[in-house]
Amino acid sequence: MNYKLIRFILGWVLLLEAGLMLPALVVAVIYQEWSGFGLLSAMGFCAAAGLLLTLNVPENKSMRAREGFVTVSFCWIVMSAFGALPFVIAGAIPNYIDALFETVSGFTTTGSTILTDVETMPHCLQFWRSFTHWIGGMGVLVFVMSILPLAGGGNVYMMKAESTGPSVGKLVPKVRGTAGILYRMYIDLSLMMLVLLLLGGMPLFDSLITVFGTAGTGGFGVRNDSMASYNSYLQVVTTVFMILFGVNFSFYYLIWKRKFKAAFSMVEVRAYLLIILTSIVLISINIYGMFDGVAETVKQAAFQVGTIITTTGFATTDFNLWPAFSKTILVMLMCIGACAGSTGGGIKVQRILILVKSIRNELDVITHPHHVRKQKMDGHVIEGNVVRSVNVFLVAYAAVFAISLLLVSIDNFDFTTNFTAVAATLNNIGPGLEVVGPTGNFAGFSYLSKLVMIFDMLAGRLELFPLLILFSRSTWRK
């Protein structure tokens, strides 16, 4: 294990985090808020720790898969631990575990909250709270990879550990080039949304917070009612961009390279859009009569479907009050999630497609034992190791879900609350149903349950294995 390299990268991440707190500090100066001293202190701690960890540059910068996964896990844990300091120092969230819950929820783009009144929080801390969504959406290690050269394919291992989906492909031959392209597309989409929100009359501060929450598919907002009090235009713009950020970024790369046929033939993207369209139609029919007119009904259905399948977590209405059929669809969408290679969470549409193809292939084998049929996606054969990784992921997912549900149930909330609380955190969604519904929060859970859900949020964002590998003895053997 190359501990010196892991330590060095951790230092770089802390230095970067200190720099990323600077925009929030500027907000504190603009609004003349004393809470800015909490940010300034946290920046000092991050910078000091980062400098100490980067003083000695390691001679050996080679990284194997083991170091790559461990590095990514440690970076997310340390980044969250230091990112919680502004809330504690400023007194906005005095309890560290609560502050850590809120920060992990931000960086992992989950959007679950322990706050009962976000509107009373200082602007600078609101900004930092939501900016963590934008940072975590694409992944801070993706940015580090674009500036820090590693040997032995280390960048590839870190990208695999931080990226979402069953397989990671490079858009260009060099990983550093891929990281740059991803961030360029991410920033361009964010700026497009910001302009459209400003044109709709949303204040600049609100627009920035909404963009951070949408781009990172996180869901933190500046109002207690989330998006409900904004006008229809702003809700529609947010709906569209939530869905856009849930698309595999390879699709946008192909569009950028003018490979339109290849882009629109991507099976995962088409399945993702079909699931969304089907869900909107079914829910609209089911909730018809609860809202004023067909247009309002479809808009509400589309927003809730978009926010749940992309795991964003915004809300324009309390879907706790919807019929059981519609709520069941939303819970199913919680687990499906967005596309692989997007900023969204969940199991991912690509994994669901591979699982469906595997079931169909197994049925063919049973009925035609001598017939050999290769599974394909987008014209490419799905390798056996990819199918195996999907199956193992689903088993691990079920195990983590079951254990988490058992531990959270100690608090004695009703089953729907416990089940959807775990689903909301493990799938990085934000709201669940009942107590943790769109008008509720996670404040009532015990510290044990909050720690369990902190683990779930990190595990969900890192696709389980980078975090689970920390508990394996073989990881630490020489």
Short mmCIF file of C-alpha atoms in Angstrom, two decimals:
data_model
loop_
_atom_site.label_atom_id
_atom_site.label_comp_id
_atom_site.label_asym_id
_atom_site.label_seq_id
_atom_site.Cartn_x
_atom_site.Cartn_y
_atom_site.Cartn_z
CA MET A 1 0.00 0.00 0.00
CA ASN A 2 1.46 3.34 -1.07
CA TYR A 3 0.51 5.28 2.09
CA LYS A 4 2.71 8.25 1.20
CA LEU A 5 0.84 8.79 -2.07
CA ILE A 6 -2.54 8.45 -0.34
CA ARG A 7 -1.45 11.01 2.23
CA PHE A 8 -0.22 13.35 -0.52
CA ILE A 9 -3.50 13.19 -2.47
CA LEU A 10 -5.49 13.74 0.75
CA GLY A 11 -3.47 16.89 1.27
CA TRP A 12 -4.25 18.12 -2.22
CA VAL A 13 -7.96 17.49 -1.66
CA LEU A 14 -7.92 19.50 1.60
CA LEU A 15 -6.09 22.38 -0.09
CA LEU A 16 -8.66 22.29 -2.86
CA GLU A 17 -11.50 22.23 -0.33
CA ALA A 18 -10.05 25.30 1.40
CA GLY A 19 -10.09 27.09 -1.94
CA LEU A 20 -13.64 25.95 -2.67
CA MET A 21 -14.84 27.61 0.55
CA LEU A 22 -13.68 30.98 -0.78
CA PRO A 23 -16.87 31.75 -2.83
CA ALA A 24 -18.97 31.20 0.32
CA LEU A 25 -16.67 33.57 2.19
CA VAL A 26 -17.26 36.18 -0.53
CA VAL A 27 -21.00 35.74 0.03
CA ALA A 28 -20.44 36.38 3.75
CA VAL A 29 -18.67 39.64 2.91
CA ILE A 30 -21.45 40.71 0.51
CA TYR A 31 -24.18 40.05 3.09
CA GLN A 32 -21.97 41.24 5.99
CA GLU A 33 -22.49 38.04 7.99
CA TRP A 34 -20.38 37.18 11.05
CA SER A 35 -20.83 33.49 10.19
CA GLY A 36 -18.11 34.08 7.62
CA PHE A 37 -15.58 33.72 10.45
CA GLY A 38 -16.70 30.10 10.74
CA LEU A 39 -15.87 29.62 7.06
CA LEU A 40 -12.57 31.46 7.45
CA SER A 41 -11.60 29.26 10.41
CA ALA A 42 -12.55 26.10 8.54
CA MET A 43 -10.51 27.27 5.53
CA GLY A 44 -7.55 27.73 7.86
CA PHE A 45 -7.89 24.21 9.26
CA CYS A 46 -8.20 22.71 5.77
CA ALA A 47 -5.25 24.66 4.42
CA ALA A 48 -3.03 23.86 7.42
CA ALA A 49 -3.83 20.14 7.28
CA GLY A 50 -3.40 20.12 3.51
CA LEU A 51 -0.01 21.81 3.68
CA LEU A 52 1.22 19.38 6.33
CA LEU A 53 0.16 16.40 4.22
CA THR A 54 1.76 17.72 1.04
CA LEU A 55 5.08 18.88 2.51
CA ASN A 56 6.92 15.73 1.44
CA VAL A 57 6.27 14.79 -2.17
CA PRO A 58 6.36 10.98 -2.54
CA GLU A 59 8.99 9.65 -4.92
CA ASN A 60 6.82 6.72 -5.89
CA LYS A 61 3.62 8.01 -7.56
CA SER A 62 2.46 4.66 -8.88
CA MET A 63 -1.01 3.58 -7.87
CA ARG A 64 -2.68 0.20 -8.11
CA ALA A 65 -6.39 -0.56 -7.93
CA ARG A 66 -6.24 -1.06 -4.17
CA GLU A 67 -4.69 2.35 -3.53
CA GLY A 68 -7.09 3.99 -5.97
CA PHE A 69 -10.20 2.75 -4.18
CA VAL A 70 -8.81 3.44 -0.71
CA THR A 71 -7.71 6.94 -1.72
CA VAL A 72 -11.14 7.86 -3.08
CA SER A 73 -12.91 6.59 0.05
CA PHE A 74 -10.56 8.42 2.41
CA CYS A 75 -10.80 11.61 0.38
CA TRP A 76 -14.60 11.67 0.57
CA ILE A 77 -14.58 10.91 4.30
CA VAL A 78 -11.93 13.55 5.12
CA MET A 79 -13.51 16.11 2.80
CA SER A 80 -16.87 15.67 4.54
CA ALA A 81 -15.31 15.78 8.02
CA PHE A 82 -13.64 19.14 7.33
CA GLY A 83 -16.59 20.42 5.29
CA ALA A 84 -18.82 20.19 8.37
CA LEU A 85 -16.64 22.58 10.38
CA PRO A 86 -18.16 25.88 9.11
CA PHE A 87 -21.62 24.87 10.41
CA VAL A 88 -20.26 23.90 13.84
CA ILE A 89 -17.89 26.85 14.29
CA ALA A 90 -20.54 29.36 13.18
CA GLY A 91 -23.12 27.74 15.48
CA ALA A 92 -25.64 27.13 12.69
CA ILE A 93 -25.57 23.36 13.42
CA PRO A 94 -23.88 23.06 16.85
CA ASN A 95 -23.87 19.26 17.01
CA TYR A 96 -21.03 17.79 14.93
CA ILE A 97 -22.87 14.59 13.94
CA ASP A 98 -25.79 16.66 12.64
CA ALA A 99 -23.37 18.93 10.78
CA LEU A 100 -21.58 15.89 9.36
CA PHE A 101 -24.90 14.41 8.25
CA GLU A 102 -25.78 17.66 6.45
CA THR A 103 -22.34 17.92 4.84
CA VAL A 104 -22.18 14.30 3.70
CA SER A 105 -25.69 14.76 2.32
CA GLY A 106 -24.36 17.75 0.40
CA PHE A 107 -21.17 16.24 -1.02
CA THR A 108 -22.87 12.96 -1.94
CA THR A 109 -25.67 14.99 -3.61
CA THR A 110 -28.26 13.26 -1.45
CA GLY A 111 -30.21 16.27 -0.17
CA SER A 112 -31.53 14.68 3.03
CA THR A 113 -31.53 17.24 5.82
CA ILE A 114 -31.78 17.55 9.58
CA LEU A 115 -32.72 21.26 9.34
CA THR A 116 -36.26 22.29 10.20
CA ASP A 117 -35.93 25.91 9.03
CA VAL A 118 -33.31 26.45 6.33
CA GLU A 119 -34.44 30.04 5.70
CA THR A 120 -32.95 31.21 9.00
CA MET A 121 -29.47 29.98 8.05
CA PRO A 122 -26.99 32.72 7.02
CA HIS A 123 -26.58 33.19 3.26
CA CYS A 124 -22.90 32.21 3.32
CA LEU A 125 -23.64 28.86 4.97
CA GLN A 126 -26.62 28.27 2.67
CA PHE A 127 -24.24 28.87 -0.22
CA TRP A 128 -21.60 26.45 1.14
CA ARG A 129 -24.28 23.88 1.96
CA SER A 130 -25.55 23.86 -1.64
CA PHE A 131 -22.15 24.38 -3.28
CA THR A 132 -21.16 21.00 -1.85
CA HIS A 133 -23.77 19.54 -4.24
CA TRP A 134 -22.08 21.07 -7.25
CA ILE A 135 -18.64 19.94 -6.04
CA GLY A 136 -19.78 16.39 -5.34
CA GLY A 137 -21.90 16.05 -8.49
CA MET A 138 -19.01 15.53 -10.86
CA GLY A 139 -16.61 14.48 -8.11
CA VAL A 140 -13.74 16.37 -6.59
CA LEU A 141 -11.27 13.60 -7.47
CA VAL A 142 -12.16 14.06 -11.15
CA PHE A 143 -10.86 17.61 -10.83
CA VAL A 144 -7.75 16.50 -8.94
CA MET A 145 -7.02 13.97 -11.69
CA SER A 146 -6.98 16.76 -14.27
CA ILE A 147 -4.10 18.51 -12.45
CA LEU A 148 -2.21 15.72 -10.64
CA PRO A 149 -0.29 13.24 -12.84
CA LEU A 150 0.01 9.72 -11.45
CA ALA A 151 1.95 6.71 -12.65
CA GLY A 152 0.84 3.16 -13.22
CA GLY A 153 -2.67 4.01 -14.39
CA GLY A 154 -3.56 5.48 -11.00
CA ASN A 155 -5.93 8.05 -12.51
CA VAL A 156 -7.94 5.24 -14.10
CA TYR A 157 -8.41 3.46 -10.76
CA MET A 158 -9.50 6.68 -9.05
CA MET A 159 -11.93 7.43 -11.87
CA LYS A 160 -13.42 3.94 -11.62
CA ALA A 161 -13.87 4.36 -7.89
CA GLU A 162 -15.55 7.77 -8.12
CA SER A 163 -17.56 7.47 -11.35
CA THR A 164 -21.06 6.03 -11.39
CA GLY A 165 -22.12 2.94 -13.29
CA PRO A 166 -20.95 -0.66 -13.85
CA SER A 167 -18.12 0.28 -16.23
CA VAL A 168 -16.06 3.37 -16.92
CA GLY A 169 -14.88 4.31 -20.38
CA LYS A 170 -12.51 7.08 -21.35
CA LEU A 171 -13.91 9.69 -23.73
CA VAL A 172 -10.38 10.44 -24.95
CA PRO A 173 -7.18 8.36 -24.68
CA LYS A 174 -5.87 10.22 -21.62
CA VAL A 175 -7.81 10.19 -18.35
CA ARG A 176 -6.77 13.79 -17.61
CA GLY A 177 -8.32 14.81 -20.91
CA THR A 178 -11.53 12.94 -20.03
CA ALA A 179 -11.73 14.75 -16.69
CA GLY A 180 -11.34 18.10 -18.43
CA ILE A 181 -14.08 17.34 -20.96
CA LEU A 182 -16.49 16.15 -18.25
CA TYR A 183 -16.03 19.34 -16.25
CA ARG A 184 -16.38 21.49 -19.36
CA MET A 185 -19.77 19.93 -20.17
CA TYR A 186 -20.79 20.14 -16.52
CA ILE A 187 -20.00 23.85 -16.33
CA ASP A 188 -21.66 24.60 -19.69
CA LEU A 189 -24.93 22.94 -18.65
CA SER A 190 -24.82 24.74 -15.29
CA LEU A 191 -24.35 28.13 -16.96
CA MET A 192 -27.19 27.45 -19.40
CA MET A 193 -29.55 26.71 -16.54
CA LEU A 194 -28.39 29.77 -14.59
CA VAL A 195 -29.19 32.07 -17.53
CA LEU A 196 -32.65 30.56 -18.00
CA LEU A 197 -33.49 30.90 -14.29
CA LEU A 198 -32.38 34.54 -14.27
CA LEU A 199 -34.53 35.20 -17.36
CA GLY A 200 -37.47 33.75 -15.40
CA GLY A 201 -37.06 36.37 -12.67
CA MET A 202 -35.39 34.21 -10.02
CA PRO A 203 -32.96 36.21 -7.82
CA LEU A 204 -29.26 35.59 -8.48
CA PHE A 205 -28.63 33.96 -5.09
CA ASP A 206 -31.64 31.64 -5.44
CA SER A 207 -30.61 30.85 -9.03
CA LEU A 208 -27.11 29.82 -7.99
CA ILE A 209 -28.41 27.60 -5.18
CA THR A 210 -30.95 26.00 -7.53
CA VAL A 211 -28.29 25.37 -10.17
CA PHE A 212 -25.97 23.78 -7.60
CA GLY A 213 -28.78 21.48 -6.41
CA THR A 214 -29.92 20.59 -9.94
CA ALA A 215 -26.51 20.09 -11.56
CA GLY A 216 -25.32 17.89 -8.72
CA THR A 217 -28.78 16.27 -8.51
CA GLY A 218 -28.73 17.12 -4.81
CA GLY A 219 -31.80 19.13 -3.91
CA PHE A 220 -30.80 21.58 -1.17
CA GLY A 221 -32.73 24.84 -1.57
CA VAL A 222 -33.09 28.22 0.11
CA ARG A 223 -36.79 27.92 0.93
CA ASN A 224 -38.50 25.62 3.38
CA ASP A 225 -41.01 24.57 0.71
CA SER A 226 -38.19 23.69 -1.73
CA MET A 227 -39.44 24.75 -5.20
CA ALA A 228 -43.18 25.01 -4.46
CA SER A 229 -43.36 28.81 -4.18
CA TYR A 230 -41.53 29.51 -7.44
CA ASN A 231 -43.52 30.16 -10.63
CA SER A 232 -44.35 27.49 -13.22
CA TYR A 233 -41.66 28.63 -15.67
CA LEU A 234 -38.92 28.14 -13.08
CA GLN A 235 -40.32 24.75 -12.08
CA VAL A 236 -40.42 23.61 -15.71
CA VAL A 237 -36.82 24.78 -16.34
CA THR A 238 -35.70 22.90 -13.23
CA THR A 239 -37.59 19.78 -14.35
CA VAL A 240 -35.89 19.79 -17.75
CA PHE A 241 -32.40 20.29 -16.35
CA MET A 242 -32.85 17.67 -13.63
CA ILE A 243 -33.59 15.17 -16.39
CA LEU A 244 -30.68 16.46 -18.50
CA PHE A 245 -28.19 16.05 -15.65
CA GLY A 246 -29.45 12.49 -15.17
CA VAL A 247 -28.31 11.56 -18.70
CA ASN A 248 -25.03 9.74 -19.29
CA PHE A 249 -22.44 12.44 -20.09
CA SER A 250 -21.12 10.25 -22.91
CA PHE A 251 -24.32 11.25 -24.73
CA TYR A 252 -23.33 14.94 -24.57
CA TYR A 253 -19.80 14.09 -25.67
CA LEU A 254 -21.14 12.32 -28.76
CA ILE A 255 -23.39 15.32 -29.50
CA TRP A 256 -20.38 17.62 -29.10
CA LYS A 257 -18.43 15.45 -31.58
CA ARG A 258 -21.44 15.62 -33.95
CA LYS A 259 -21.98 11.86 -33.73
CA PHE A 260 -25.74 12.27 -33.52
CA LYS A 261 -26.65 8.76 -34.67
CA ALA A 262 -24.44 7.14 -32.05
CA ALA A 263 -25.76 9.48 -29.35
CA PHE A 264 -29.45 8.88 -29.98
CA SER A 265 -28.97 5.14 -30.40
CA MET A 266 -27.68 4.77 -26.81
CA VAL A 267 -29.98 2.15 -25.31
CA GLU A 268 -29.59 3.42 -21.75
CA VAL A 269 -30.58 6.98 -22.61
CA ARG A 270 -33.64 5.83 -24.56
CA ALA A 271 -34.69 3.50 -21.73
CA TYR A 272 -34.16 6.31 -19.19
CA LEU A 273 -36.39 8.70 -21.15
CA LEU A 274 -39.00 5.96 -21.73
CA ILE A 275 -39.16 5.20 -17.99
CA ILE A 276 -39.64 8.91 -17.27
CA LEU A 277 -42.35 9.35 -19.91
CA THR A 278 -44.24 6.20 -18.83
CA SER A 279 -44.09 7.22 -15.16
CA ILE A 280 -45.37 10.73 -15.91
CA VAL A 281 -48.32 9.36 -17.89
CA LEU A 282 -49.29 6.77 -15.25
CA ILE A 283 -48.98 9.20 -12.32
CA SER A 284 -50.83 11.97 -14.20
CA ILE A 285 -53.76 9.63 -14.75
CA ASN A 286 -53.66 8.48 -11.13
CA ILE A 287 -53.55 11.97 -9.55
CA TYR A 288 -55.92 13.64 -12.02
CA GLY A 289 -58.38 15.79 -10.09
CA MET A 290 -55.93 16.64 -7.29
CA PHE A 291 -54.66 19.68 -9.21
CA ASP A 292 -56.27 22.42 -11.28
CA GLY A 293 -56.35 21.22 -14.89
CA VAL A 294 -54.42 18.76 -17.05
CA ALA A 295 -51.39 21.02 -17.56
CA GLU A 296 -50.84 21.52 -13.82
CA THR A 297 -51.33 17.80 -13.20
CA VAL A 298 -48.75 16.82 -15.83
CA LYS A 299 -46.32 19.51 -14.58
CA GLN A 300 -46.53 18.24 -11.01
CA ALA A 301 -46.16 14.62 -12.11
CA ALA A 302 -43.20 15.45 -14.36
CA PHE A 303 -41.40 17.43 -11.65
CA GLN A 304 -41.76 14.69 -9.04
CA VAL A 305 -40.76 11.94 -11.49
CA GLY A 306 -37.76 13.99 -12.63
CA THR A 307 -36.62 14.83 -9.11
CA ILE A 308 -36.92 11.23 -7.88
CA ILE A 309 -35.42 9.26 -10.79
CA THR A 310 -32.48 11.67 -11.02
CA THR A 311 -32.22 11.55 -7.20
CA THR A 312 -32.29 15.34 -7.01
CA GLY A 313 -34.77 15.69 -4.16
CA PHE A 314 -36.50 19.00 -4.94
CA ALA A 315 -40.26 19.12 -4.41
CA THR A 316 -43.18 21.26 -5.57
CA THR A 317 -45.87 19.39 -3.67
CA ASP A 318 -46.26 16.89 -0.84
CA PHE A 319 -46.41 13.58 -2.72
CA ASN A 320 -47.01 11.90 0.64
CA LEU A 321 -50.66 12.76 -0.02
CA TRP A 322 -50.76 11.06 -3.42
CA PRO A 323 -52.49 7.69 -3.98
CA ALA A 324 -50.56 4.51 -3.15
CA PHE A 325 -50.11 3.67 -6.86
CA SER A 326 -48.24 6.91 -7.56
CA LYS A 327 -46.12 6.63 -4.41
CA THR A 328 -45.19 3.06 -5.35
CA ILE A 329 -43.97 4.25 -8.75
CA LEU A 330 -41.86 6.93 -7.04
CA VAL A 331 -40.31 4.36 -4.67
CA MET A 332 -39.46 2.18 -7.67
CA LEU A 333 -37.86 5.18 -9.39
CA MET A 334 -35.83 5.80 -6.21
CA CYS A 335 -34.14 2.46 -6.66
CA ILE A 336 -33.73 2.64 -10.45
CA GLY A 337 -32.01 6.02 -10.42
CA ALA A 338 -30.47 7.89 -13.33
CA CYS A 339 -28.05 6.86 -16.07
CA ALA A 340 -24.54 5.59 -15.46
CA GLY A 341 -21.97 8.32 -16.02
CA SER A 342 -24.37 11.04 -14.84
CA THR A 343 -24.49 13.04 -11.61
CA GLY A 344 -27.54 11.05 -10.45
CA GLY A 345 -27.65 8.23 -7.92
CA GLY A 346 -29.57 4.97 -7.55
CA ILE A 347 -28.81 1.53 -8.96
CA LYS A 348 -28.60 3.08 -12.47
CA VAL A 349 -30.62 2.35 -15.60
CA GLN A 350 -27.64 0.60 -17.22
CA ARG A 351 -27.49 -1.98 -14.44
CA ILE A 352 -31.24 -2.57 -14.69
CA LEU A 353 -30.90 -3.15 -18.45
CA ILE A 354 -28.01 -5.58 -17.98
CA LEU A 355 -30.01 -7.42 -15.33
CA VAL A 356 -33.05 -7.68 -17.65
CA LYS A 357 -30.82 -8.95 -20.47
CA SER A 358 -29.27 -11.49 -18.09
CA ILE A 359 -32.70 -12.78 -17.07
CA ARG A 360 -33.76 -13.06 -20.70
CA ASN A 361 -30.50 -14.84 -21.55
CA GLU A 362 -30.99 -17.29 -18.68
CA LEU A 363 -34.52 -18.09 -19.90
CA ASP A 364 -33.09 -18.75 -23.38
CA VAL A 365 -30.50 -21.11 -21.90
CA ILE A 366 -33.21 -23.02 -20.01
CA THR A 367 -35.41 -23.43 -23.11
CA HIS A 368 -32.54 -23.86 -25.61
CA PRO A 369 -29.54 -25.33 -23.73
CA HIS A 370 -27.32 -25.53 -26.83
CA HIS A 371 -28.08 -22.05 -28.10
CA VAL A 372 -25.29 -19.53 -27.43
CA ARG A 373 -26.43 -15.92 -27.34
CA LYS A 374 -24.18 -13.01 -26.53
CA GLN A 375 -25.63 -10.08 -24.64
CA LYS A 376 -25.11 -6.75 -26.35
CA MET A 377 -25.66 -3.08 -25.58
CA ASP A 378 -25.20 -0.27 -28.10
CA GLY A 379 -23.74 -2.80 -30.52
CA HIS A 380 -21.03 -3.95 -28.11
CA VAL A 381 -20.88 -7.34 -26.40
CA ILE A 382 -21.41 -7.12 -22.64
CA GLU A 383 -18.37 -8.80 -21.16
CA GLY A 384 -18.82 -11.49 -18.52
CA ASN A 385 -16.95 -9.51 -15.90
CA VAL A 386 -19.42 -6.62 -16.33
CA VAL A 387 -22.40 -8.96 -15.83
CA ARG A 388 -20.68 -10.46 -12.80
CA SER A 389 -19.99 -7.02 -11.31
CA VAL A 390 -23.65 -6.06 -11.73
CA ASN A 391 -24.82 -9.22 -9.99
CA VAL A 392 -22.34 -8.75 -7.14
CA PHE A 393 -23.32 -5.08 -6.83
CA LEU A 394 -27.01 -5.99 -6.47
CA VAL A 395 -26.22 -8.58 -3.79
CA ALA A 396 -24.06 -6.09 -1.88
CA TYR A 397 -26.73 -3.41 -2.34
CA ALA A 398 -29.41 -5.71 -0.88
CA ALA A 399 -27.16 -6.64 2.05
CA VAL A 400 -26.27 -3.03 2.92
CA PHE A 401 -29.93 -2.02 2.55
CA ALA A 402 -31.15 -4.84 4.83
CA ILE A 403 -28.55 -4.22 7.56
CA SER A 404 -29.17 -0.46 7.46
CA LEU A 405 -32.92 -0.95 7.66
CA LEU A 406 -32.49 -3.24 10.66
CA LEU A 407 -30.29 -0.73 12.51
CA VAL A 408 -32.47 2.27 11.69
CA SER A 409 -35.59 0.40 12.89
CA ILE A 410 -34.22 0.58 16.46
CA ASP A 411 -35.61 4.14 16.56
CA ASN A 412 -39.09 2.60 16.23
CA PHE A 413 -40.43 4.76 13.41
CA ASP A 414 -43.02 3.16 11.11
CA PHE A 415 -41.80 0.77 8.40
CA THR A 416 -42.51 3.15 5.50
CA THR A 417 -40.44 5.88 7.16
CA ASN A 418 -37.53 3.52 7.89
CA PHE A 419 -37.60 1.85 4.46
CA THR A 420 -37.74 5.08 2.48
CA ALA A 421 -35.19 6.78 4.77
CA VAL A 422 -32.66 4.07 3.93
CA ALA A 423 -33.69 4.13 0.26
CA ALA A 424 -33.37 7.91 0.17
CA THR A 425 -29.86 7.92 1.67
CA LEU A 426 -28.42 4.81 0.00
CA ASN A 427 -29.70 5.97 -3.40
CA ASN A 428 -28.70 9.61 -2.71
CA ILE A 429 -32.25 10.90 -3.25
CA GLY A 430 -33.09 13.14 -0.29
CA PRO A 431 -36.75 12.85 0.68
CA GLY A 432 -38.60 9.64 1.42
CA LEU A 433 -42.17 9.10 2.64
CA GLU A 434 -44.08 9.73 5.88
CA VAL A 435 -41.75 11.33 8.51
CA VAL A 436 -38.96 11.87 5.97
CA GLY A 437 -41.31 13.01 3.20
CA PRO A 438 -40.85 16.19 1.14
CA THR A 439 -42.20 18.33 3.99
CA GLY A 440 -40.33 16.40 6.72
CA ASN A 441 -36.68 15.87 7.67
CA PHE A 442 -34.26 13.46 9.36
CA ALA A 443 -33.82 15.40 12.61
CA GLY A 444 -35.81 12.92 14.71
CA PHE A 445 -33.48 9.97 14.13
CA SER A 446 -30.95 8.96 16.78
CA TYR A 447 -27.22 9.54 16.36
CA LEU A 448 -26.77 5.83 15.62
CA SER A 449 -29.28 6.00 12.75
CA LYS A 450 -27.70 9.19 11.44
CA LEU A 451 -24.28 7.53 11.42
CA VAL A 452 -25.75 4.53 9.59
CA MET A 453 -27.30 6.84 7.00
CA ILE A 454 -24.05 8.83 6.69
CA PHE A 455 -22.39 5.54 5.77
CA ASP A 456 -25.22 4.79 3.34
CA MET A 457 -24.90 8.18 1.63
CA LEU A 458 -21.15 7.71 1.13
CA ALA A 459 -21.60 4.10 0.04
CA GLY A 460 -24.33 5.06 -2.41
CA ARG A 461 -22.30 7.88 -3.96
CA LEU A 462 -19.19 5.69 -4.32
CA GLU A 463 -21.16 2.69 -5.62
CA LEU A 464 -20.57 0.59 -2.48
CA PHE A 465 -17.26 -1.15 -3.17
CA PRO A 466 -14.75 1.70 -2.64
CA LEU A 467 -16.18 2.08 0.87
CA LEU A 468 -16.73 -1.63 1.58
CA ILE A 469 -13.15 -2.40 0.57
CA LEU A 470 -11.98 -0.53 3.68
CA PHE A 471 -13.47 -3.35 5.78
CA SER A 472 -11.66 -6.13 3.91
CA ARG A 473 -8.53 -7.65 5.49
CA SER A 474 -6.99 -8.29 2.07
CA THR A 475 -6.94 -4.54 1.45
CA TRP A 476 -4.39 -3.97 4.18
CA ARG A 477 -2.18 -7.01 3.58
CA LYS A 478 1.28 -6.42 2.16
#
